[in-house]
Short mmCIF file of C-alpha atoms in Angstrom, two decimals:
data_model
loop_
_atom_site.label_atom_id
_atom_site.label_comp_id
_atom_site.label_asym_id
_atom_site.label_seq_id
_atom_site.Cartn_x
_atom_site.Cartn_y
_atom_site.Cartn_z
CA UNK I 13 83.77 82.09 137.32
CA UNK I 14 83.36 83.59 133.81
CA UNK I 15 82.47 87.15 134.67
CA UNK I 16 86.06 88.43 134.23
CA UNK I 17 86.26 86.82 130.78
CA UNK I 18 83.07 88.49 129.71
CA UNK I 19 84.24 91.80 131.09
CA UNK I 20 87.46 91.50 129.10
CA UNK I 21 85.38 90.92 125.98
CA UNK I 22 83.22 93.89 126.94
CA UNK I 23 86.24 96.12 127.39
CA UNK I 24 87.56 95.07 124.00
CA UNK I 25 84.25 95.81 122.32
CA UNK I 26 84.02 99.21 123.95
CA UNK I 27 87.21 100.33 122.23
CA UNK I 28 85.90 99.60 118.73
CA UNK I 29 83.65 101.63 116.53
CA UNK I 30 80.14 100.38 115.98
CA UNK I 31 80.09 99.23 112.37
CA UNK I 32 83.76 100.00 111.60
CA UNK I 33 85.17 97.56 109.07
CA UNK I 34 88.57 96.40 107.83
CA UNK I 35 88.71 95.43 104.16
CA UNK I 36 91.27 94.70 101.43
CA UNK I 37 91.38 96.32 97.99
CA UNK I 38 93.29 95.72 94.77
CA UNK I 39 95.65 98.30 93.28
CA UNK I 40 94.96 99.64 89.80
CA UNK I 41 98.64 100.32 89.20
CA UNK I 42 101.92 101.46 90.76
CA UNK I 43 104.60 104.03 90.11
CA UNK I 44 108.02 103.12 88.86
CA UNK I 45 110.47 102.50 91.67
CA UNK I 46 112.24 105.53 93.08
CA UNK I 47 114.89 106.67 90.59
CA UNK I 48 118.62 106.96 91.28
CA UNK I 49 118.45 104.60 94.25
CA UNK I 50 116.33 106.70 96.60
CA UNK I 51 115.34 104.69 99.67
CA UNK I 52 114.06 107.25 102.19
CA UNK I 53 110.49 108.03 103.26
CA UNK I 54 108.47 109.57 100.45
CA UNK I 55 105.66 112.13 100.39
CA UNK I 56 103.21 112.49 97.51
CA UNK I 57 100.69 115.03 96.19
CA UNK I 58 98.42 115.22 93.15
CA UNK I 59 98.75 118.02 90.60
CA UNK I 60 95.29 118.24 88.95
CA UNK I 61 95.16 118.91 85.21
CA UNK I 62 91.78 120.61 84.76
CA UNK I 63 92.04 120.61 80.95
CA UNK I 64 92.89 116.90 80.71
CA UNK I 65 92.31 115.14 84.05
CA UNK I 66 93.85 111.89 82.82
CA UNK I 67 97.11 113.82 82.34
CA UNK I 68 97.31 114.86 85.99
CA UNK I 69 100.59 114.23 87.77
CA UNK I 70 101.81 112.72 91.01
CA UNK I 71 104.48 114.87 92.66
CA UNK I 72 106.79 112.73 94.84
CA UNK I 73 109.41 114.15 97.22
CA UNK I 74 112.33 111.98 98.32
CA UNK I 75 114.97 113.03 100.90
CA UNK I 76 117.61 111.03 99.04
CA UNK I 77 116.87 111.97 95.45
CA UNK I 78 114.83 115.15 95.23
CA UNK I 79 111.56 115.78 93.38
CA UNK I 80 110.04 113.37 90.85
CA UNK I 81 106.79 113.53 88.89
CA UNK I 82 104.83 110.54 87.62
CA UNK I 83 101.96 110.09 85.20
CA UNK I 84 98.81 108.31 86.33
CA UNK I 85 99.94 105.17 84.53
CA UNK I 86 102.88 105.09 86.95
CA UNK I 87 105.51 106.13 84.43
CA UNK I 88 108.17 108.66 85.37
CA UNK I 89 107.64 112.14 83.90
CA UNK I 90 110.46 114.29 85.31
CA UNK I 91 113.24 114.20 87.92
CA UNK I 92 114.56 117.39 89.57
CA UNK I 93 118.02 116.79 91.02
CA UNK I 94 119.51 120.28 91.10
CA UNK I 95 117.55 121.95 93.91
CA UNK I 96 118.41 119.86 96.94
CA UNK I 97 116.65 116.95 98.56
CA UNK I 98 112.95 117.20 99.31
CA UNK I 99 110.79 116.14 102.22
CA UNK I 100 107.07 117.02 102.32
CA UNK I 101 105.05 118.20 99.31
CA UNK I 102 101.54 119.61 98.87
CA UNK I 103 99.44 121.12 96.06
CA UNK I 104 96.56 123.59 96.21
CA UNK I 105 94.27 124.76 93.41
CA UNK I 106 93.92 128.28 92.04
CA UNK I 107 96.77 130.26 93.50
CA UNK I 108 96.62 133.78 92.03
CA UNK I 109 99.77 134.44 90.02
CA UNK I 110 100.09 137.49 87.76
CA UNK I 111 97.97 136.84 84.69
CA UNK I 112 96.48 133.52 85.74
CA UNK I 113 95.42 131.21 88.54
CA UNK I 114 97.31 127.94 88.78
CA UNK I 115 97.69 124.96 91.12
CA UNK I 116 100.62 125.76 93.41
CA UNK I 117 103.12 123.08 94.46
CA UNK I 118 105.09 123.70 97.65
CA UNK I 119 107.94 121.46 98.75
CA UNK I 120 109.73 121.28 102.10
CA UNK I 121 113.39 121.46 101.10
CA UNK I 122 116.38 120.48 103.25
CA UNK I 123 117.99 123.89 102.81
CA UNK I 124 115.84 125.57 105.48
CA UNK I 125 113.25 126.67 102.93
CA UNK I 126 110.03 125.95 101.14
CA UNK I 127 110.23 125.80 97.36
CA UNK I 128 107.25 126.69 95.14
CA UNK I 129 106.52 125.37 91.65
CA UNK I 130 103.87 125.42 88.95
CA UNK I 131 103.43 122.93 86.11
CA UNK I 132 103.50 123.91 82.45
CA UNK I 133 100.20 122.42 81.19
CA UNK I 134 101.68 121.73 77.73
CA UNK I 135 105.01 120.13 78.61
CA UNK I 136 103.98 118.93 82.10
CA UNK I 137 107.33 120.21 83.33
CA UNK I 138 107.88 121.88 86.70
CA UNK I 139 108.82 125.56 86.87
CA UNK I 140 110.02 127.12 90.10
CA UNK I 141 108.25 130.35 91.09
CA UNK I 142 110.01 131.39 94.28
CA UNK I 143 113.40 133.06 94.62
CA UNK I 144 114.32 131.74 98.08
CA UNK I 145 111.50 133.92 99.43
CA UNK I 146 109.81 131.22 101.52
CA UNK I 147 112.40 130.94 104.28
CA UNK I 148 112.03 130.90 108.05
CA UNK I 149 115.35 131.63 109.84
CA UNK I 150 116.88 128.61 111.62
CA UNK I 151 113.98 126.38 110.64
CA UNK I 152 114.26 123.17 108.60
CA UNK I 153 110.83 122.05 107.35
CA UNK I 154 109.97 118.38 106.92
CA UNK I 155 106.21 118.48 106.38
CA UNK I 156 104.06 120.99 104.47
CA UNK I 157 100.30 121.55 104.12
CA UNK I 158 98.58 124.32 102.11
CA UNK I 159 95.44 126.18 103.13
CA UNK I 160 93.17 128.86 101.70
CA UNK I 161 90.97 130.65 104.23
CA UNK I 162 87.29 130.58 103.29
CA UNK I 163 86.71 133.76 105.30
CA UNK I 164 89.59 135.92 104.01
CA UNK I 165 90.61 134.19 100.78
CA UNK I 166 94.26 134.31 101.85
CA UNK I 167 96.69 131.46 101.18
CA UNK I 168 98.89 129.86 103.82
CA UNK I 169 101.54 127.17 104.10
CA UNK I 170 102.03 125.15 107.28
CA UNK I 171 105.63 123.95 107.60
CA UNK I 172 106.60 121.50 110.34
CA UNK I 173 110.14 120.61 111.42
CA UNK I 174 111.50 117.32 112.81
CA UNK I 175 110.74 118.33 116.41
CA UNK I 176 107.08 119.12 115.71
CA UNK I 177 107.21 122.91 115.62
CA UNK I 178 104.70 124.40 113.17
CA UNK I 179 105.34 127.63 111.27
CA UNK I 180 102.40 129.17 109.41
CA UNK I 181 103.36 131.40 106.47
CA UNK I 182 101.04 133.63 104.49
CA UNK I 183 101.76 133.19 100.78
CA UNK I 184 101.38 135.90 98.17
CA UNK I 185 102.43 136.56 94.59
CA UNK I 186 104.83 139.40 93.84
CA UNK I 187 104.91 141.60 90.75
CA UNK I 188 107.70 139.54 89.19
CA UNK I 189 105.44 136.49 89.03
CA UNK I 190 107.01 134.76 92.00
CA UNK I 191 105.73 133.58 95.36
CA UNK I 192 106.84 134.93 98.72
CA UNK I 193 105.83 134.23 102.30
CA UNK I 194 105.63 135.91 105.68
CA UNK I 195 105.51 134.06 109.01
CA UNK I 196 102.26 134.74 110.88
CA UNK I 197 102.08 132.06 113.58
CA UNK I 198 103.98 129.21 115.23
CA UNK I 199 103.17 126.52 117.78
CA UNK I 200 104.50 123.16 119.01
CA UNK I 201 102.73 119.85 118.49
CA UNK I 202 104.90 118.19 121.14
CA UNK I 203 106.71 115.54 119.12
CA UNK I 204 107.56 114.25 115.67
CA UNK I 205 104.88 114.87 113.03
CA UNK I 206 104.32 112.35 110.23
CA UNK I 207 101.77 114.29 108.21
CA UNK I 208 99.34 117.21 108.05
CA UNK I 209 96.41 118.30 105.91
CA UNK I 210 94.26 121.45 105.94
CA UNK I 211 90.53 121.68 105.25
CA UNK I 212 89.49 125.03 103.72
CA UNK I 213 85.81 124.63 104.39
CA UNK I 214 86.15 123.72 108.05
CA UNK I 215 89.07 126.08 108.66
CA UNK I 216 90.90 123.17 110.24
CA UNK I 217 94.43 121.77 110.26
CA UNK I 218 94.74 118.05 110.98
CA UNK I 219 98.14 116.89 112.27
CA UNK I 220 99.37 113.31 112.74
CA UNK I 221 101.75 113.14 115.70
CA UNK I 222 103.76 110.05 114.87
CA UNK I 223 103.33 108.08 118.10
CA UNK I 224 100.41 109.89 119.76
CA UNK I 225 97.49 110.18 117.33
CA UNK I 226 95.71 112.78 115.22
CA UNK I 227 94.95 116.33 116.35
CA UNK I 228 92.77 119.11 114.98
CA UNK I 229 93.84 122.78 115.16
CA UNK I 230 92.32 125.94 113.78
CA UNK I 231 93.96 126.76 110.46
CA UNK I 232 93.40 130.50 110.84
CA UNK I 233 96.48 132.61 111.72
CA UNK I 234 94.89 133.72 115.00
CA UNK I 235 94.07 130.14 115.98
CA UNK I 236 96.72 129.85 118.67
CA UNK I 237 97.79 126.41 119.90
CA UNK I 238 94.44 125.07 121.13
CA UNK I 239 93.77 121.60 119.78
CA UNK I 240 91.27 118.76 119.94
CA UNK I 241 91.99 115.06 119.67
CA UNK I 242 90.61 113.31 116.60
CA UNK I 243 92.01 109.81 117.07
CA UNK I 244 94.13 107.73 119.43
CA UNK I 245 96.14 104.75 118.15
CA UNK I 246 94.37 101.43 118.69
CA UNK I 247 94.89 97.85 117.64
CA UNK I 248 93.03 96.87 114.50
CA UNK I 249 92.78 100.36 113.06
CA UNK I 250 95.25 103.21 113.63
CA UNK I 251 98.59 101.78 114.75
CA UNK I 252 101.90 103.56 115.37
CA UNK I 253 104.04 104.73 113.82
CA UNK I 254 101.54 106.90 112.00
CA UNK I 255 102.01 108.17 108.44
CA UNK I 256 100.56 111.04 106.43
CA UNK I 257 97.06 112.49 106.16
CA UNK I 258 94.79 113.47 103.28
CA UNK I 259 91.15 114.36 102.57
CA UNK I 260 88.55 112.80 100.31
CA UNK I 261 86.45 115.95 100.08
CA UNK I 262 82.95 116.19 98.62
CA UNK I 263 81.20 119.36 97.51
CA UNK I 264 78.69 119.38 100.36
CA UNK I 265 81.39 119.38 103.02
CA UNK I 266 81.09 115.64 103.53
CA UNK I 267 83.84 113.15 102.86
CA UNK I 268 86.60 111.40 104.75
CA UNK I 269 89.79 112.18 106.64
CA UNK I 270 92.28 109.55 105.46
CA UNK I 271 95.31 108.46 107.53
CA UNK I 272 98.23 106.19 106.67
CA UNK I 273 99.03 103.71 109.45
CA UNK I 274 102.58 102.53 108.83
CA UNK I 275 102.48 100.33 111.91
CA UNK I 276 99.32 98.61 110.76
CA UNK I 277 100.13 98.31 107.02
CA UNK I 278 96.78 99.92 106.27
CA UNK I 279 94.88 103.14 105.61
CA UNK I 280 92.31 104.34 108.17
CA UNK I 281 89.22 106.39 107.35
CA UNK I 282 87.42 108.88 109.58
CA UNK I 283 84.40 111.05 108.91
CA UNK I 284 85.52 114.44 107.63
CA UNK I 285 82.98 116.26 109.78
CA UNK I 286 83.12 116.38 113.60
CA UNK I 287 83.17 114.34 115.72
CA UNK I 288 85.27 112.44 113.12
CA UNK I 289 83.96 108.98 113.91
CA UNK I 290 86.04 106.13 112.57
CA UNK I 291 84.65 104.54 109.39
CA UNK I 292 87.07 101.65 109.01
CA UNK I 293 90.36 100.71 107.42
CA UNK I 294 91.65 99.09 104.25
CA UNK I 295 94.84 97.40 103.16
CA UNK I 296 96.15 97.27 99.60
CA UNK I 297 96.71 93.62 98.75
CA UNK I 298 98.89 92.00 96.12
CA UNK I 299 97.34 91.72 92.68
CA UNK I 300 99.02 90.15 89.66
CA UNK I 301 102.57 91.47 89.45
CA UNK I 302 101.92 94.25 91.99
CA UNK I 303 102.89 93.48 95.57
CA UNK I 304 100.97 94.46 98.69
CA UNK I 305 101.51 97.75 100.54
CA UNK I 306 103.73 97.53 103.62
CA UNK I 307 104.52 100.33 106.06
CA UNK I 308 102.81 103.24 104.26
CA UNK I 309 104.35 106.56 105.32
CA UNK I 310 102.34 108.86 103.05
CA UNK I 311 98.91 109.03 101.47
CA UNK I 312 97.23 111.20 98.84
CA UNK I 313 93.52 111.12 98.08
CA UNK I 314 91.43 113.07 95.59
CA UNK I 315 87.73 113.03 94.72
CA UNK I 316 88.41 114.38 91.22
CA UNK I 317 87.36 112.28 88.26
CA UNK I 318 90.69 111.37 86.65
CA UNK I 319 89.68 109.53 83.51
CA UNK I 320 88.20 106.07 83.08
CA UNK I 321 90.68 104.42 85.45
CA UNK I 322 89.73 106.68 88.38
CA UNK I 323 86.16 107.94 87.78
CA UNK I 324 85.44 108.66 91.46
CA UNK I 325 88.93 109.78 92.40
CA UNK I 326 92.20 108.19 93.40
CA UNK I 327 94.07 106.90 96.44
CA UNK I 328 97.88 106.95 96.25
CA UNK I 329 99.54 104.86 98.99
CA UNK I 330 103.25 104.73 99.78
CA UNK I 331 104.77 101.24 99.89
CA UNK I 332 107.90 101.14 102.05
CA UNK I 333 108.89 97.57 101.14
CA UNK I 334 108.39 97.35 97.43
CA UNK I 335 110.86 95.19 95.50
CA UNK I 336 113.54 96.41 94.74
CA UNK I 337 112.83 99.75 96.42
CA UNK I 338 109.82 101.67 97.63
CA UNK I 339 107.17 103.20 95.40
CA UNK I 340 103.47 104.19 95.43
CA UNK I 341 100.41 102.07 94.72
CA UNK I 342 97.47 103.64 92.84
CA UNK I 343 93.95 102.60 93.85
CA UNK I 344 90.62 103.67 92.39
CA UNK I 345 88.37 105.26 95.01
CA UNK I 346 85.54 103.20 93.54
CA UNK I 347 87.37 100.04 94.62
CA UNK I 348 87.71 101.38 98.15
CA UNK I 349 84.12 102.63 98.35
CA UNK I 350 82.59 99.38 97.09
CA UNK I 351 84.65 97.22 99.47
CA UNK I 352 82.67 98.61 102.43
CA UNK I 353 79.09 97.66 103.27
CA UNK I 354 77.23 99.88 102.78
CA UNK I 355 79.50 101.49 100.18
CA UNK I 356 81.28 104.71 101.04
CA UNK I 357 80.25 107.93 99.35
CA UNK I 358 81.89 108.77 96.05
CA UNK I 359 82.07 111.78 93.75
CA UNK I 360 81.00 109.48 90.93
CA UNK I 361 77.69 108.56 92.59
CA UNK I 362 74.53 110.51 93.43
CA UNK I 363 74.55 112.13 96.85
CA UNK I 364 71.72 111.54 99.34
CA UNK I 365 70.09 114.86 98.38
CA UNK I 366 69.74 113.78 94.77
CA UNK I 367 72.68 115.76 93.38
CA UNK I 368 76.10 114.54 92.37
CA UNK I 369 78.99 114.49 94.81
CA UNK I 370 82.24 116.13 93.90
CA UNK I 371 82.52 119.53 92.25
CA UNK I 372 85.55 121.75 92.24
CA UNK I 373 87.07 120.85 95.57
CA UNK I 374 88.99 117.95 94.11
CA UNK I 375 89.63 116.32 97.44
CA UNK I 376 92.76 118.38 98.03
CA UNK I 377 93.68 119.89 101.34
CA UNK I 378 91.15 122.62 101.85
CA UNK I 379 88.69 121.16 99.40
CA UNK I 380 85.01 121.78 99.78
CA UNK I 381 84.54 125.41 98.89
CA UNK I 382 83.27 128.02 101.28
CA UNK I 383 82.90 127.41 104.95
CA UNK I 384 82.75 129.10 108.27
CA UNK I 385 86.40 128.58 109.15
CA UNK I 386 87.78 127.64 112.51
CA UNK I 387 87.93 124.22 114.06
CA UNK I 388 85.60 123.02 116.71
CA UNK I 389 82.61 120.77 116.86
CA UNK I 390 82.00 118.22 119.55
CA UNK I 391 85.42 116.57 119.62
CA UNK I 392 86.78 115.97 123.14
CA UNK I 393 89.55 118.44 123.91
CA UNK I 394 93.11 117.56 124.86
CA UNK I 395 92.41 118.47 128.46
CA UNK I 396 89.16 116.58 128.84
CA UNK I 397 87.47 113.42 127.68
CA UNK I 398 89.04 110.27 126.34
CA UNK I 399 89.76 111.70 122.91
CA UNK I 400 88.59 108.52 121.19
CA UNK I 401 87.45 109.04 117.63
CA UNK I 402 85.59 105.77 117.43
CA UNK I 403 81.97 105.63 118.44
CA UNK I 404 81.56 103.29 121.39
CA UNK I 405 79.46 100.15 121.33
CA UNK I 406 75.79 101.09 121.83
CA UNK I 407 74.66 101.24 125.42
CA UNK I 408 72.05 98.54 124.91
CA UNK I 409 74.78 96.09 123.92
CA UNK I 410 76.83 96.96 127.00
CA UNK I 411 73.85 96.47 129.32
CA UNK I 412 73.07 93.15 127.63
CA UNK I 413 76.58 91.78 128.12
CA UNK I 414 76.70 92.93 131.75
CA UNK I 415 73.25 91.46 132.35
CA UNK I 416 74.27 88.09 130.94
CA UNK I 417 77.38 88.08 133.11
CA UNK I 418 75.45 88.81 136.30
CA UNK I 419 72.75 86.32 135.40
CA UNK I 420 75.34 83.57 134.96
CA UNK I 421 76.91 84.45 138.27
CA UNK I 422 73.59 84.23 140.13
CA UNK I 423 72.85 80.81 138.58
CA UNK I 424 76.20 79.43 139.75
CA UNK I 425 75.56 80.85 143.24
#
């Protein structure tokens, strides 16, 4: 009797997304290996240079070494060893400092604090702009995500500790030109967090719980602890342990939520908008002298045009097993987009409405400009529904398979 076999196939199909693909892409380059022998998990963020995009920087935090910056050709720019080891790092455009707006870099430091920096656009050197004013008592942050509310214009930092407790701080500039913060909210995810990213336009905070999946919270300070499931780990796509999160954000609010899957040696893509259907996954394969990505713990994505090498944006993927020690692989978004059929959307290509994707959002956490704030949409909640992000196989296909199974059974009877 073959009905059980067919039903097993049916059950397998039902767990996959209709049309989701897994592809391989080539890297365009890689960063130098971690300096001074650093071997711990790394986080990465992009500092955008609006005056000379090709001179943008990658900011890499390393719990063994500290903070390192790299140029887009992979060469080391600066190493900061005197301010303690660093865990998570994030960057957000246009933070209002006295006299100017500048991209703000915030780092989760091991000394129970967040550290804030700006980059000198001439020397490309980091300059610290907090005076130990981003502390939460008895709290050691490991992950950080920055957010600017579209409704209020206020800036926030989400800091997460090793146990999965989230502290939301409101950031502001003081008269001395520094940055300070005040705690406005806290909640528990329920376990270790491997990454987080905030979306300004949607007013949403996406959190990757290392062994459970991806959740969506409201990013507003009055959002409480209510959450909705975005994705559950599954074979072939998102596999535990999970890594970091990022956004490929387009000006119309479209784009992709991007997740590192350390357990699957790949990067998984979801639709940025609810219900966050799965798009597919890609691995970064070996090319020339550059080895393949293994066990990626962090991911950074931007839709900014960053010179001729990255005209539609960049994907920066952590490689945990680089030889001799871990580093990051740099991939052109155009390579990722064109590997899928049909191609994914890109800031370098016309959008469906006839305009050009991209704009000023840059693909950073909170990219996308104005929005209505607050999470929501039609995602199944934690308390109800299966929480699967992938669209199920169309009902007509399910009926067809069941029909064939029953037909075969009747013939053998």
